[in-house]
mmCIF file of C-alpha atoms in Angstrom:
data_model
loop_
_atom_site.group_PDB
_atom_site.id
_atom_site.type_symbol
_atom_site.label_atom_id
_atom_site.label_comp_id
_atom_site.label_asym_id
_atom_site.label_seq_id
_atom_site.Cartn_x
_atom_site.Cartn_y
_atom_site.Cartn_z
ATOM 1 C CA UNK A 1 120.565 112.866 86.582
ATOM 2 C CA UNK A 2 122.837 113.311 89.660
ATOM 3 C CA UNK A 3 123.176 111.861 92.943
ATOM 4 C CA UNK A 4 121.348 113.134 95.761
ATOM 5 C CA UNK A 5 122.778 114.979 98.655
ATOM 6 C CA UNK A 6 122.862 113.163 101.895
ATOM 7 C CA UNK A 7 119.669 115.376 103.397
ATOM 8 C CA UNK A 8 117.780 114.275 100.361
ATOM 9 C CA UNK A 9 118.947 110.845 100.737
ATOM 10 C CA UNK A 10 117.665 110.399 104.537
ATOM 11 C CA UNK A 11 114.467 112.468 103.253
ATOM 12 C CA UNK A 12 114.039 109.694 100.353
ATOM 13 C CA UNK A 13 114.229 106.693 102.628
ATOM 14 C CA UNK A 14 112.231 108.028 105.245
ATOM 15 C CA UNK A 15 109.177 108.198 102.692
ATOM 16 C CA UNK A 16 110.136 104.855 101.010
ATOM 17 C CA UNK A 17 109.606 103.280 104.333
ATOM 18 C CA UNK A 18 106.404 105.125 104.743
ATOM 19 C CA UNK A 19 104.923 104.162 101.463
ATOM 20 C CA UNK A 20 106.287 100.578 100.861
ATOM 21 C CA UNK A 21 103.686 98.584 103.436
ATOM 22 C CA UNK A 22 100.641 100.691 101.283
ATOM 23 C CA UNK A 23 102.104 100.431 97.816
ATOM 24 C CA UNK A 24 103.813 97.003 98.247
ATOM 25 C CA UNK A 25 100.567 94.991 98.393
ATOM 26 C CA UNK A 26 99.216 96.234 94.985
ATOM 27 C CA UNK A 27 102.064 95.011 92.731
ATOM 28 C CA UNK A 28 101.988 92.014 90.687
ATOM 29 C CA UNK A 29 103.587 88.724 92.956
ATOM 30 C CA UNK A 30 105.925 87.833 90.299
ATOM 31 C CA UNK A 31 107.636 91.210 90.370
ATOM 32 C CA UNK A 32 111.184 91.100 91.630
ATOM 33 C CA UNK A 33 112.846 93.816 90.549
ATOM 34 C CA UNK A 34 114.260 96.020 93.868
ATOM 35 C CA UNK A 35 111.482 94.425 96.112
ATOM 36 C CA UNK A 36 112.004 94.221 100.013
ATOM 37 C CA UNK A 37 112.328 90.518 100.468
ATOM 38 C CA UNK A 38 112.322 89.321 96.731
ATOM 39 C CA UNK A 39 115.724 88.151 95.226
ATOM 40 C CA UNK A 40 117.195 87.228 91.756
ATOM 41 C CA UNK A 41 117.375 83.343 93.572
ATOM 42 C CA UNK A 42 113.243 84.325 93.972
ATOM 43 C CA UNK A 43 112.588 84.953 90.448
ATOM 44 C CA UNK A 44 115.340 82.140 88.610
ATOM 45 C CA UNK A 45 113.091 79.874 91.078
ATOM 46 C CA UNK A 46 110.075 80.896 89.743
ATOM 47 C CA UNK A 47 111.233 80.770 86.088
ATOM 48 C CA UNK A 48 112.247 76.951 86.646
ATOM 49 C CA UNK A 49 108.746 76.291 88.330
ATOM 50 C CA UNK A 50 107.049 77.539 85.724
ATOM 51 C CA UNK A 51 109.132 75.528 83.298
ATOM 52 C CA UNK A 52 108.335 72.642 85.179
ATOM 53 C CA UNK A 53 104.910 73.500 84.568
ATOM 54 C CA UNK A 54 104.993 73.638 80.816
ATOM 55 C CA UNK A 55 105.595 76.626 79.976
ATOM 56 C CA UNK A 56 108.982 77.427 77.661
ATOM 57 C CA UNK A 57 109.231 80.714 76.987
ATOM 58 C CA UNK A 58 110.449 83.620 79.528
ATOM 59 C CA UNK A 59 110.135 87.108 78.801
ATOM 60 C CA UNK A 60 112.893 89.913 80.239
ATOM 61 C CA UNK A 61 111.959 93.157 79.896
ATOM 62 C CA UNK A 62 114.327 96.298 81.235
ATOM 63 C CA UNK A 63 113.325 99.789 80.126
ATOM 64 C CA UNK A 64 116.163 101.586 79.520
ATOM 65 C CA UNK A 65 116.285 104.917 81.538
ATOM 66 C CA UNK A 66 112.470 104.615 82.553
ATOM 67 C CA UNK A 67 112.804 106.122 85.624
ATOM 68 C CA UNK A 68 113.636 109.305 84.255
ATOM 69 C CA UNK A 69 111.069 109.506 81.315
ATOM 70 C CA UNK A 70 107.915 109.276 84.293
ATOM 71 C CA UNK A 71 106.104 112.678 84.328
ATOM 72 C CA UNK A 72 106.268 113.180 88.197
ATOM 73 C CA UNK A 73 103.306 115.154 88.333
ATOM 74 C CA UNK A 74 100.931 112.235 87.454
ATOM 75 C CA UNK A 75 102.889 110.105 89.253
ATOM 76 C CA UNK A 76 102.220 112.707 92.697
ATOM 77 C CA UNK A 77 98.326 112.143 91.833
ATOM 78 C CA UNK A 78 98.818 108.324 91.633
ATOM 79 C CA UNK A 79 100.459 108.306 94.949
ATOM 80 C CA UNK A 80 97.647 110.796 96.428
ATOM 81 C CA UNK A 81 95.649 107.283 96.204
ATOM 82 C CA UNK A 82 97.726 105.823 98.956
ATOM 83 C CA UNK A 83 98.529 108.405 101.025
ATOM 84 C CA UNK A 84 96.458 111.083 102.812
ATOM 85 C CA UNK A 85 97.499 114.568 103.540
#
């Protein structure tokens, strides 16, 4: 995988910014993971809530290289539920 140019860069954030307020909303609210306003400090606090709760076992889960194993093309028809053309 290499790094983008800078055109493809600008091109990238220009749709993230498009698509985050529609795709945003869907995701589970205990994902943290490279989320506009959600934090490692979010996610250690919600660990120790639910601890305080009762609960005593926490789960971390990082697929390694995942991002590059995603078959774009059903990933384009997923996204063709959010956006119109």
């Amino acid at each position: 995988m290499s790094i983008p140019v800078v055109r493809d860069r600008v091109v990238q954030q220009m749709i993230l910014q498009v698509i985050t307020p529609l795709i945003d909303p869907t995701f589970s609210e205990n994902s943290y993971g490279f989320r506009l306003g959600k934090s490692c400090q979010q996610a250690i606090a919600k660990a120790g809530q639910y601890y305080e709760e009762g609960y005593d076992v926490v789960v971390d889960c990082d697929l390694k290289s995942y991002f590059d194993t995603i078959n774009h093309q059903k990933l384009m028809h997923r996204m063709q539920w959010y956006i119109e053309e």
